[in-house]
PDB file of C-alpha atoms in Angstrom:
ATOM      1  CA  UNK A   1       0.000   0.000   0.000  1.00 46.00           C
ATOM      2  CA  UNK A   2       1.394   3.730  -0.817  1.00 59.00           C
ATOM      3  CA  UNK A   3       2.273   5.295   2.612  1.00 68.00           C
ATOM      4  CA  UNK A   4       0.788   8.909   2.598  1.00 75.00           C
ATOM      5  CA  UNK A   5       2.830  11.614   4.421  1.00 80.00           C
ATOM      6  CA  UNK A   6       1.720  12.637   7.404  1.00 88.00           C
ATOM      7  CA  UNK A   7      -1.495  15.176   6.996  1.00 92.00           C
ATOM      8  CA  UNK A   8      -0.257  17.876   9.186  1.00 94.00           C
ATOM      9  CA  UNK A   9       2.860  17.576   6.832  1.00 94.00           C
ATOM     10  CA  UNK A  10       0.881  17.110   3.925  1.00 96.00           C
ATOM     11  CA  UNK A  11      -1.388  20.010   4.740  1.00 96.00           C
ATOM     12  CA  UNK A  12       1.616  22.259   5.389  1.00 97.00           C
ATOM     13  CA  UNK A  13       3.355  21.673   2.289  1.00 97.00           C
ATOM     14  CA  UNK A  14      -0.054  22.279   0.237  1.00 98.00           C
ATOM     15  CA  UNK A  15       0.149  25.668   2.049  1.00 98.00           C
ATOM     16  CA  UNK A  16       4.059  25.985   0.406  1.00 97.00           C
ATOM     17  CA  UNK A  17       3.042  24.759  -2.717  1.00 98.00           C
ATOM     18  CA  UNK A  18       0.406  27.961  -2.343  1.00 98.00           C
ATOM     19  CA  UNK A  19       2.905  30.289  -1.680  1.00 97.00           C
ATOM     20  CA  UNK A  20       5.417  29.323  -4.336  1.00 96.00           C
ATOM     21  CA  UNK A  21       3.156  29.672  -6.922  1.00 96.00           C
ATOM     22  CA  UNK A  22       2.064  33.127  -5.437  1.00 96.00           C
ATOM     23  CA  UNK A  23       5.232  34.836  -5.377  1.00 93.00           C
ATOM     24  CA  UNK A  24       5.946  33.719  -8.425  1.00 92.00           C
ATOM     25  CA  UNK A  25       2.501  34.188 -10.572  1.00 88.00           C
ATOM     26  CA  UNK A  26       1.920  37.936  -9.132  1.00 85.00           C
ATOM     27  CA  UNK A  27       4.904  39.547 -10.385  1.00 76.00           C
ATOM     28  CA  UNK A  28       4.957  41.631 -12.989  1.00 76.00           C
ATOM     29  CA  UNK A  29       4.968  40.142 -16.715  1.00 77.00           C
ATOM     30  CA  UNK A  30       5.413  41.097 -20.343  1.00 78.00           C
ATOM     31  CA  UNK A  31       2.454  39.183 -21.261  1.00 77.00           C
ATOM     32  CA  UNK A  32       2.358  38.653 -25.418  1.00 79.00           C
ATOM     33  CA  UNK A  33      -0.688  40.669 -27.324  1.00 84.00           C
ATOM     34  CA  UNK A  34      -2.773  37.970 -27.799  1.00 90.00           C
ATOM     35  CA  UNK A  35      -6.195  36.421 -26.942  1.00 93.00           C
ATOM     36  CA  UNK A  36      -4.562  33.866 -24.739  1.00 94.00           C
ATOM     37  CA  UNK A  37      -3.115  36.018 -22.351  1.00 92.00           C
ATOM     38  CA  UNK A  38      -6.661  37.351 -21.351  1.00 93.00           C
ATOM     39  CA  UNK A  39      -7.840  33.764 -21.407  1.00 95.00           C
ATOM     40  CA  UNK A  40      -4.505  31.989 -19.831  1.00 94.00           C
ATOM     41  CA  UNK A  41      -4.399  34.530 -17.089  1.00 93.00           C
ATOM     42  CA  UNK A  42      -8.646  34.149 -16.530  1.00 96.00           C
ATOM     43  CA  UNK A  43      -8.263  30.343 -16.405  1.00 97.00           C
ATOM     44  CA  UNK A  44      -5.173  29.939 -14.280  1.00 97.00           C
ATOM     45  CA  UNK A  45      -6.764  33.022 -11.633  1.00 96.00           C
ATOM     46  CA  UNK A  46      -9.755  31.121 -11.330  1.00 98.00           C
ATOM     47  CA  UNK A  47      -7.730  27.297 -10.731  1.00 98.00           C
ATOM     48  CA  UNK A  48      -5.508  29.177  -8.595  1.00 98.00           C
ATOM     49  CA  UNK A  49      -8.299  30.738  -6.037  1.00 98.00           C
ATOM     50  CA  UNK A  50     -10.152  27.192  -6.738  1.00 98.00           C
ATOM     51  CA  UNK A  51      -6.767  26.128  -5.139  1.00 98.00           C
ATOM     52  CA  UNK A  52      -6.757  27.857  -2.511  1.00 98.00           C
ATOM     53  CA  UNK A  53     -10.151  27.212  -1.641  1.00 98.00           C
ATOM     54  CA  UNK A  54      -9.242  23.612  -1.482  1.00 98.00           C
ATOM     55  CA  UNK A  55      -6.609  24.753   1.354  1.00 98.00           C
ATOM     56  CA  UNK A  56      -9.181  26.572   3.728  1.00 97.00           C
ATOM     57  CA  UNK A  57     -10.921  23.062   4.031  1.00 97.00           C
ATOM     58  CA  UNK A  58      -7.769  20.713   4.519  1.00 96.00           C
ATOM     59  CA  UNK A  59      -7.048  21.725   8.046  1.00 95.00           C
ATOM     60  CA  UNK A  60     -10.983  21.057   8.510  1.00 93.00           C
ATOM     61  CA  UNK A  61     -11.020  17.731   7.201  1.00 92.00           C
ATOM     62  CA  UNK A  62     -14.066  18.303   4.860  1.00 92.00           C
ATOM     63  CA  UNK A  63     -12.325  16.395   2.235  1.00 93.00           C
ATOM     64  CA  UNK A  64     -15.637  15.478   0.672  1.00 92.00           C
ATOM     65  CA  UNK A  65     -16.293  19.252  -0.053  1.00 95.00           C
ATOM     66  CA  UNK A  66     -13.003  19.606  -0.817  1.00 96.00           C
ATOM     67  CA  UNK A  67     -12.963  17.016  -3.432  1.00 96.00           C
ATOM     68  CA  UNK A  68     -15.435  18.899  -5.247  1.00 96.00           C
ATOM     69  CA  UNK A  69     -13.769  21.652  -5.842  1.00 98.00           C
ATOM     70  CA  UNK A  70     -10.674  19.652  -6.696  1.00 98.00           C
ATOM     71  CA  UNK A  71     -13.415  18.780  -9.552  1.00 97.00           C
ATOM     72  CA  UNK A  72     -13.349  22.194 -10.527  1.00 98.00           C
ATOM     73  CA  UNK A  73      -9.374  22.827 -10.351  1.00 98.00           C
ATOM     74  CA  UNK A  74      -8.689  19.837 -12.801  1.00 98.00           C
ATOM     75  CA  UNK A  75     -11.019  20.969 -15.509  1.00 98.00           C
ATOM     76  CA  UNK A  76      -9.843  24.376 -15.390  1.00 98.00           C
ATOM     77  CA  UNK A  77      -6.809  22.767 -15.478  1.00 98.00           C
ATOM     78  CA  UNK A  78      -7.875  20.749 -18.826  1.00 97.00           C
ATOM     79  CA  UNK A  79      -9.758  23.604 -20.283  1.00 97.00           C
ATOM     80  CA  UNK A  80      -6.263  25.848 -20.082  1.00 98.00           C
ATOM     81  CA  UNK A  81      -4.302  22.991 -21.681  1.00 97.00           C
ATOM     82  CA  UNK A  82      -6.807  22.402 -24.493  1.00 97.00           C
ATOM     83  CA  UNK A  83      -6.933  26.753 -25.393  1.00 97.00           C
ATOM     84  CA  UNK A  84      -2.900  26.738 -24.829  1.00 96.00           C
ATOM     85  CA  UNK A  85      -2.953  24.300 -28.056  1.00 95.00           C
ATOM     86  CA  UNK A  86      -4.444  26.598 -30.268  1.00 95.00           C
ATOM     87  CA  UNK A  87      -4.432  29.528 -28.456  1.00 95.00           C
ATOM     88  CA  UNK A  88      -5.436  32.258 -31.131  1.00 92.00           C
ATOM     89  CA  UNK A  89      -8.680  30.398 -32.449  1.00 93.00           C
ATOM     90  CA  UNK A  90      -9.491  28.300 -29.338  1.00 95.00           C
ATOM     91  CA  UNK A  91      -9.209  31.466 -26.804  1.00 96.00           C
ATOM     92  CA  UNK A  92     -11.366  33.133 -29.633  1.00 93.00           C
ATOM     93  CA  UNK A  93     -14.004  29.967 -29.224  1.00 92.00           C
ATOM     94  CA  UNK A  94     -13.876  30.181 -25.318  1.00 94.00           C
ATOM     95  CA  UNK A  95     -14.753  33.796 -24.982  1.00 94.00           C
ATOM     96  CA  UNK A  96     -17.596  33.340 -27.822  1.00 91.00           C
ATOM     97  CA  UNK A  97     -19.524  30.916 -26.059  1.00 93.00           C
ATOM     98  CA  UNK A  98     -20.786  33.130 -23.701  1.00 93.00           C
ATOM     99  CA  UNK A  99     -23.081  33.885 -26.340  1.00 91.00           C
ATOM    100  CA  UNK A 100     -24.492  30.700 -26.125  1.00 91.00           C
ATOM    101  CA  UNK A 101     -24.780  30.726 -22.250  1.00 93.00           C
ATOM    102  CA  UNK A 102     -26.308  34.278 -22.351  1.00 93.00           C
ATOM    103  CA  UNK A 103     -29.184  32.610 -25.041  1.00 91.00           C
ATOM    104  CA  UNK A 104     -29.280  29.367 -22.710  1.00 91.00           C
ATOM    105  CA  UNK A 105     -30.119  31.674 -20.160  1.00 90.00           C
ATOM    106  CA  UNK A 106     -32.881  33.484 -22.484  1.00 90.00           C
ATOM    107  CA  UNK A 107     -34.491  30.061 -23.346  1.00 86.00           C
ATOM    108  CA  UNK A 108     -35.200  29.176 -19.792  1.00 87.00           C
ATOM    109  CA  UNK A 109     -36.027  32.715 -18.413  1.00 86.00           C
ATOM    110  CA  UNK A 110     -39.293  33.183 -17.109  1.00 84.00           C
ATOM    111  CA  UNK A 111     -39.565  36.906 -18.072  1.00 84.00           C
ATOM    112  CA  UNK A 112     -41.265  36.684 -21.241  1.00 87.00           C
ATOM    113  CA  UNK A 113     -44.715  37.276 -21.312  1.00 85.00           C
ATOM    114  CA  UNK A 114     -45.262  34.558 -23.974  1.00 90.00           C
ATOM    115  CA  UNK A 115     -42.890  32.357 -26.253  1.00 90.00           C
ATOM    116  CA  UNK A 116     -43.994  34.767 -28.703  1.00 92.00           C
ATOM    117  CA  UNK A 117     -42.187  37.183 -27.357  1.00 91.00           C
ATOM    118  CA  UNK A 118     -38.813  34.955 -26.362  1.00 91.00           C
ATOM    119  CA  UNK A 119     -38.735  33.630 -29.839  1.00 92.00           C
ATOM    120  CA  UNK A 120     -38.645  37.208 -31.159  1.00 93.00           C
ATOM    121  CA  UNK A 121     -35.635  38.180 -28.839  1.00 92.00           C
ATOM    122  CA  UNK A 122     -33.876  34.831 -29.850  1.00 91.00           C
ATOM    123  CA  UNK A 123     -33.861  35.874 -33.466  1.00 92.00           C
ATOM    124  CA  UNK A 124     -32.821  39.472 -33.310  1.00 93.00           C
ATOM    125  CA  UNK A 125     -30.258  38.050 -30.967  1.00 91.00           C
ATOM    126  CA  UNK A 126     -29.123  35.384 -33.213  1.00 89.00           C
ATOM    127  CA  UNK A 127     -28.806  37.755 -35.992  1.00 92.00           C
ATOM    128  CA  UNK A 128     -26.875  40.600 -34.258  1.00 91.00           C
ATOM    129  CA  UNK A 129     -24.275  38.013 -33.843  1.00 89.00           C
ATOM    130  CA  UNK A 130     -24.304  36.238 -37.166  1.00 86.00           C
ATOM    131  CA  UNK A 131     -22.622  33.273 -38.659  1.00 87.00           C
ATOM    132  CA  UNK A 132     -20.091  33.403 -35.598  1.00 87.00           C
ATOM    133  CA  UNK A 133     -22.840  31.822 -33.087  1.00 90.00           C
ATOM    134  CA  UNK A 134     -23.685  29.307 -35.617  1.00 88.00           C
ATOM    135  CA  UNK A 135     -20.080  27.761 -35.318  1.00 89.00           C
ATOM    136  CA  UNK A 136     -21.189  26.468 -31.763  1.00 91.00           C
ATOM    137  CA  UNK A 137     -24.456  24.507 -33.346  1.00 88.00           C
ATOM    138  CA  UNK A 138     -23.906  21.181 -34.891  1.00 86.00           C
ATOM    139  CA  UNK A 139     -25.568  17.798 -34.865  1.00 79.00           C
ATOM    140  CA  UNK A 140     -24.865  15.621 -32.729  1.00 75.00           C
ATOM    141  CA  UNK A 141     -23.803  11.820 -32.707  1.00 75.00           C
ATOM    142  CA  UNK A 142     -27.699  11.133 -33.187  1.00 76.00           C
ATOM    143  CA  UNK A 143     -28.149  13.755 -36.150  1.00 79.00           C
ATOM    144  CA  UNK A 144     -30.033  15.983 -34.278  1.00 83.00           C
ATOM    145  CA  UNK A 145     -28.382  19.597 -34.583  1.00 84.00           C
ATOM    146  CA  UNK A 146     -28.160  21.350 -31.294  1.00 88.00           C
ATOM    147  CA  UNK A 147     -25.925  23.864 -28.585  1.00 89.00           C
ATOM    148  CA  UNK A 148     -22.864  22.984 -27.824  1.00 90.00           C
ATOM    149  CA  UNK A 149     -22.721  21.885 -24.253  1.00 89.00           C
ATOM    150  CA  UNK A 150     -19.582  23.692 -23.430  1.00 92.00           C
ATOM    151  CA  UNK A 151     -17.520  25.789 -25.421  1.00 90.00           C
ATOM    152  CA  UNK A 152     -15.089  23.071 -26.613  1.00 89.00           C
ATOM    153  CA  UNK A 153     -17.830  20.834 -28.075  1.00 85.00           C
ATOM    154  CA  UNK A 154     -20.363  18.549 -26.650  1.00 86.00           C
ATOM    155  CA  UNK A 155     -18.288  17.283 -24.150  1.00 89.00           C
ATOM    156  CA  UNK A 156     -15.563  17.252 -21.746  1.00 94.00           C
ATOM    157  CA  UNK A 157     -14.437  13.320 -22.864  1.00 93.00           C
ATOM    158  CA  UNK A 158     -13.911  15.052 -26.519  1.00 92.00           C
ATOM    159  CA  UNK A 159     -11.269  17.619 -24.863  1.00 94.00           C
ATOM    160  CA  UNK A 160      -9.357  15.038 -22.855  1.00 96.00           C
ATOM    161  CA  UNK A 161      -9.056  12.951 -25.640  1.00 95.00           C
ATOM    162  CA  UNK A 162      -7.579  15.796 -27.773  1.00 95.00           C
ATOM    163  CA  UNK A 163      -5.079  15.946 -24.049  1.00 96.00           C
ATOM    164  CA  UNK A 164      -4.092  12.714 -24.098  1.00 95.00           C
ATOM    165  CA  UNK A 165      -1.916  11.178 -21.077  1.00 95.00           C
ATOM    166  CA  UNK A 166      -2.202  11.999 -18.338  1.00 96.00           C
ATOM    167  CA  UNK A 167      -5.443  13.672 -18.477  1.00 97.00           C
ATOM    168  CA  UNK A 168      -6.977  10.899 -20.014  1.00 96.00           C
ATOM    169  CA  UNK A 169      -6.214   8.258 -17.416  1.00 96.00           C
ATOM    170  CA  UNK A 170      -7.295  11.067 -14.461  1.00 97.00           C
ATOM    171  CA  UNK A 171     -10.766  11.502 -16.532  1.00 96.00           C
ATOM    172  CA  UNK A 172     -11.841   8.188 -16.044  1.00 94.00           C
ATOM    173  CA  UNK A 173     -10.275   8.130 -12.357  1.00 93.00           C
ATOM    174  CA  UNK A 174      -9.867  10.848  -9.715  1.00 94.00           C
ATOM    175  CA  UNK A 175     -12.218  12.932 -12.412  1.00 95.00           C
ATOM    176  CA  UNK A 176     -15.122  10.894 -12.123  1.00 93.00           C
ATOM    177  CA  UNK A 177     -14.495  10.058  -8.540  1.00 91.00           C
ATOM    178  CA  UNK A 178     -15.173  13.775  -7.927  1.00 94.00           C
ATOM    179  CA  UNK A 179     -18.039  13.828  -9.575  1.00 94.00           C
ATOM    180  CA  UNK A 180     -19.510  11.594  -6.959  1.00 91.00           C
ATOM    181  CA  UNK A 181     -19.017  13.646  -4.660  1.00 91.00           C
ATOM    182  CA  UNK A 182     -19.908  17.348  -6.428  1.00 93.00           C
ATOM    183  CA  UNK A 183     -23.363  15.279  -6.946  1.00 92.00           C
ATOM    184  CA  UNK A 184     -23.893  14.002  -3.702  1.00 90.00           C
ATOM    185  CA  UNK A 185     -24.384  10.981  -5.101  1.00 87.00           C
ATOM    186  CA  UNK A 186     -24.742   7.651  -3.444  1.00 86.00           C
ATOM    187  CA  UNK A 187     -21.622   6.545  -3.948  1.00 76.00           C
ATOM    188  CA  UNK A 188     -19.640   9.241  -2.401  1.00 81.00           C
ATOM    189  CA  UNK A 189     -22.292   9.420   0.957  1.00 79.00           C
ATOM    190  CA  UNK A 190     -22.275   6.052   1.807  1.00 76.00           C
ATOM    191  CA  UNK A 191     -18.740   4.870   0.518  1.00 66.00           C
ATOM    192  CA  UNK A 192     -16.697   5.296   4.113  1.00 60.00           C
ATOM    193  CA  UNK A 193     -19.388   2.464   5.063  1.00 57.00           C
ATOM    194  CA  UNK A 194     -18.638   0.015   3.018  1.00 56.00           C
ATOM    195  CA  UNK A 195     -14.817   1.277   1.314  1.00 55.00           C
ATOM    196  CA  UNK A 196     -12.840  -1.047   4.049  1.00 54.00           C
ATOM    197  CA  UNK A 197     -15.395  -4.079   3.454  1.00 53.00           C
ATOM    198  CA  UNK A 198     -14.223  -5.487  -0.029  1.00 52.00           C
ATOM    199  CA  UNK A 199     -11.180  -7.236  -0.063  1.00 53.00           C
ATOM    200  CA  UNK A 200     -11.212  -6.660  -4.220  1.00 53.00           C
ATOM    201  CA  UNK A 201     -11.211  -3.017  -3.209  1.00 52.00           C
ATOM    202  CA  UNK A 202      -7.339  -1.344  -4.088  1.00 53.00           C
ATOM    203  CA  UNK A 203      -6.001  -0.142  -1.086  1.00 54.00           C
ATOM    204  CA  UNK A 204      -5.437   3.014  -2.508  1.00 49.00           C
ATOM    205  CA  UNK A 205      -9.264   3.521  -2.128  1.00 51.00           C
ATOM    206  CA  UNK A 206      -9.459   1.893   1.803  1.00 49.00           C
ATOM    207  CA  UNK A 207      -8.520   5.436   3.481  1.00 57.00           C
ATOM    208  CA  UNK A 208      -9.900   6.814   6.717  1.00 67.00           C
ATOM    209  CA  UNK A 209     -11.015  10.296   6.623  1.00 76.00           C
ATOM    210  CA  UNK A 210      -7.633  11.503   8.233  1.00 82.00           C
ATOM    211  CA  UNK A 211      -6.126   9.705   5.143  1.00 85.00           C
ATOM    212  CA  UNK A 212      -8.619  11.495   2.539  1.00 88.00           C
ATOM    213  CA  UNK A 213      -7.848  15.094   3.503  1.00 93.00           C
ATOM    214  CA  UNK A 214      -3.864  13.921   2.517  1.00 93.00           C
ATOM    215  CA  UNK A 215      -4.837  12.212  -0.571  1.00 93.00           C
ATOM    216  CA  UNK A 216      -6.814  15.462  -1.665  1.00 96.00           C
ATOM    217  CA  UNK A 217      -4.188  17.467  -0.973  1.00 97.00           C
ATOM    218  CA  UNK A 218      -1.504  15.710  -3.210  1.00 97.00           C
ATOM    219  CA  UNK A 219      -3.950  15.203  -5.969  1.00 97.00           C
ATOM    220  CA  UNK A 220      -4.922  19.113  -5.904  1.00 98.00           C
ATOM    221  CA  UNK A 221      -1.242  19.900  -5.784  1.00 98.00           C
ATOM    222  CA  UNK A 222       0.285  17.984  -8.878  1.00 98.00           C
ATOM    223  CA  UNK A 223      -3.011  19.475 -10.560  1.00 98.00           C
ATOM    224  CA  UNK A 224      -1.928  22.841  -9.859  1.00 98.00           C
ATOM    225  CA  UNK A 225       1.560  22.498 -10.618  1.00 98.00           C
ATOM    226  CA  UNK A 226       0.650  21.687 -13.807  1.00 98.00           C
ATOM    227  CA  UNK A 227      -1.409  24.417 -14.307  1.00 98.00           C
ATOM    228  CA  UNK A 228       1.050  26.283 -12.955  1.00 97.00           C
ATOM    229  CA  UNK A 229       3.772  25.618 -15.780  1.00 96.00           C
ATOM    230  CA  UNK A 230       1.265  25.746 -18.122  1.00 96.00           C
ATOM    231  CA  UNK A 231       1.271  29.187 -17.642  1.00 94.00           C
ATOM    232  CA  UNK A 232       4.910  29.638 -16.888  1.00 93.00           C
ATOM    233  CA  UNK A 233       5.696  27.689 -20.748  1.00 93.00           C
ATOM    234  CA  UNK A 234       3.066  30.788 -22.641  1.00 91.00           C
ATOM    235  CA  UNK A 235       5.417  32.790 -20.449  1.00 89.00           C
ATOM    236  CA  UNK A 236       8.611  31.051 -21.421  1.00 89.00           C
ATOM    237  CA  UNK A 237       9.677  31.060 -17.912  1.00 90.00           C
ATOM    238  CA  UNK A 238      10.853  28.350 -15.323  1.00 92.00           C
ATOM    239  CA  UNK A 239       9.073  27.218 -12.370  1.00 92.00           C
ATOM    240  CA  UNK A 240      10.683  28.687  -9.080  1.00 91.00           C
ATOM    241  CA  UNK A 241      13.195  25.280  -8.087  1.00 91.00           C
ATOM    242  CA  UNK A 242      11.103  25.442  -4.680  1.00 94.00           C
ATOM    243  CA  UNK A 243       8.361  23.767  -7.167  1.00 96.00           C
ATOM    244  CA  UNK A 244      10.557  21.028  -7.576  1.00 95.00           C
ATOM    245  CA  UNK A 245      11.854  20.191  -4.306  1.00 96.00           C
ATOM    246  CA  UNK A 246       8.378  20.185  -2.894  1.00 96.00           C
ATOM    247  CA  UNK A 247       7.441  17.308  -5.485  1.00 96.00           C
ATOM    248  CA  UNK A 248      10.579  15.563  -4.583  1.00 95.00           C
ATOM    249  CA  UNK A 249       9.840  15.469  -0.703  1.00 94.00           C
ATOM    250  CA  UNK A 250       6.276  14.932  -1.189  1.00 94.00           C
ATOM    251  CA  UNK A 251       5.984  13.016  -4.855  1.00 94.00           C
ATOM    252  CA  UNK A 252       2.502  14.447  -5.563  1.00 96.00           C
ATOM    253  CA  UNK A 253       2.868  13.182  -9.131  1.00 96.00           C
ATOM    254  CA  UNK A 254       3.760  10.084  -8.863  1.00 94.00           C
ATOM    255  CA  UNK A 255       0.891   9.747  -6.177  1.00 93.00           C
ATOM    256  CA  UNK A 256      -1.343  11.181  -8.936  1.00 95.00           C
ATOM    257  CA  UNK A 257       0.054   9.446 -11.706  1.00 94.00           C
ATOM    258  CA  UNK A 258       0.111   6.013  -9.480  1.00 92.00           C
ATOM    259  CA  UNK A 259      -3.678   6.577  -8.233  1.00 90.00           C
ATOM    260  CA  UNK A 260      -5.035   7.048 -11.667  1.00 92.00           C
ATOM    261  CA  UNK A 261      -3.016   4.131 -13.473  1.00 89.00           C
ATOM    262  CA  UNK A 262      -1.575   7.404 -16.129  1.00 78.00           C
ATOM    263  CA  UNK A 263       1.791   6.848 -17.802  1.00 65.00           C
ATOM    264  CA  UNK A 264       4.537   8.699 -16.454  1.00 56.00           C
TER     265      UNK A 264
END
């Protein structure tokens, strides 16, 4: 079985982690005129406070709650690596589809006095914006033409494949594990009953609570290391050697890489 640091230890280092990445993200940067560096910087603000929301319940041991947002961290996560391929044309797609949230929004509001009326906003709207809001309507795997469901496509799976390793292998592991618990599903509120009770079980998923809030803690932190010199590479840029060190003592990606089975 993989021996876990200690989670006071574990804890404090997600804490250093936090502050390396700080000192080093809010300097002051030549970013490139581009698309991507409104995006980049939007994505990697947004996984680094998700981060750091993940850190105010560690100490608590809500690792549950926590786990949810971890949810949140790795997509961000994905969705920066996925723009940073393309970054001109897919930044371009990312800001668009708030378009097509706005008119998601429009199609469900109850302010309309009568679908009369909605359908009539729903066509000047479409037409103020043109062919460009068309580009995030095609049919589906069924043939039936429809919204895309987020701005990369229909779905997250398509974007992770485009990743590859490791976000592939996560996807199908710690990814949907989280989604147990951002559901409140079943699974995730009655699995410390029954987790130490199956000897087919890996022990990587027999952990008490204690155990959790560490596990968390590494996953979230090789996640936003990642994320991390994501942004440093668009910056062309090291990582501060603190980064480093920290994995060494702690190895939060081979604990990631190990839990979800991804190539190193």
């Amino acid at each position: 079985m993989t021996i876990l640091p200690s989670t006071e230890d574990t804890i404090a280092a997600y804490d250093q982690l936090r502050e390396i990445v700080a000192a080093q993200a809010h300097g002051e940067w030549e970013l490139p005129e581009s698309l991507f560096s409104l995006v980049g910087a939007k994505l990697f603000t947004f996984g680094f406070n998700t981060y750091k929301s993940v850190g105010i319940l560690l100490p608590l041991r809500h690792y549950e709650q926590g786990t949810s947002l971890f949810r949140t961290l790795w997509e961000t996560a994905a969705n920066f690596a996925w723009v940073r391929q393309d970054p001109d044309a897919r930044s371009a797609q990312f800001l668009g589809y708030t378009a097509v949230e706005f008119r998601k929004l429009v199609q469900r509001s109850s302010r309309f006095g009568t679908e009369l009326e909605r359908k009539a906003f729903l066509v000047g709207f479409d037409a103020g914006f043109g062919e460009f809001i068309n580009t995030y309507r095609q049919r589906d795997r069924g043939g039936k033409e429809r919204w895309f469901d987020r701005f990369s496509g229909f779905s997250l799976e398509r974007l992770v494949r485009d990743l590859g390793p490791p976000w592939t292998a996560e996807y199908s592991t710690v990814y949907k594990l989280a989604c147990h618990y951002t559901h409140g599903s079943p699974g995730a509120i009655l699995f410390p009953l029954f987790a130490g009770k199956f000897d087919h079980l890996p022990d990587l998923f027999k952990l008490q609570d204690d155990q959790r809030t560490a596990q968390l803690a590494l996953w979230s932190m090789a996640v936003m290391a990642r994320l991390h010199k994501g942004l440093l590479a668009w910056l062309e840029t090291e990582p501060a050697p603190g980064l480093g060190e920290l994995d060494q003592r702690l190895g939060f990606t081979s604990y990631l890489q190990t839990f979800s089975g991804s190539p190193e």
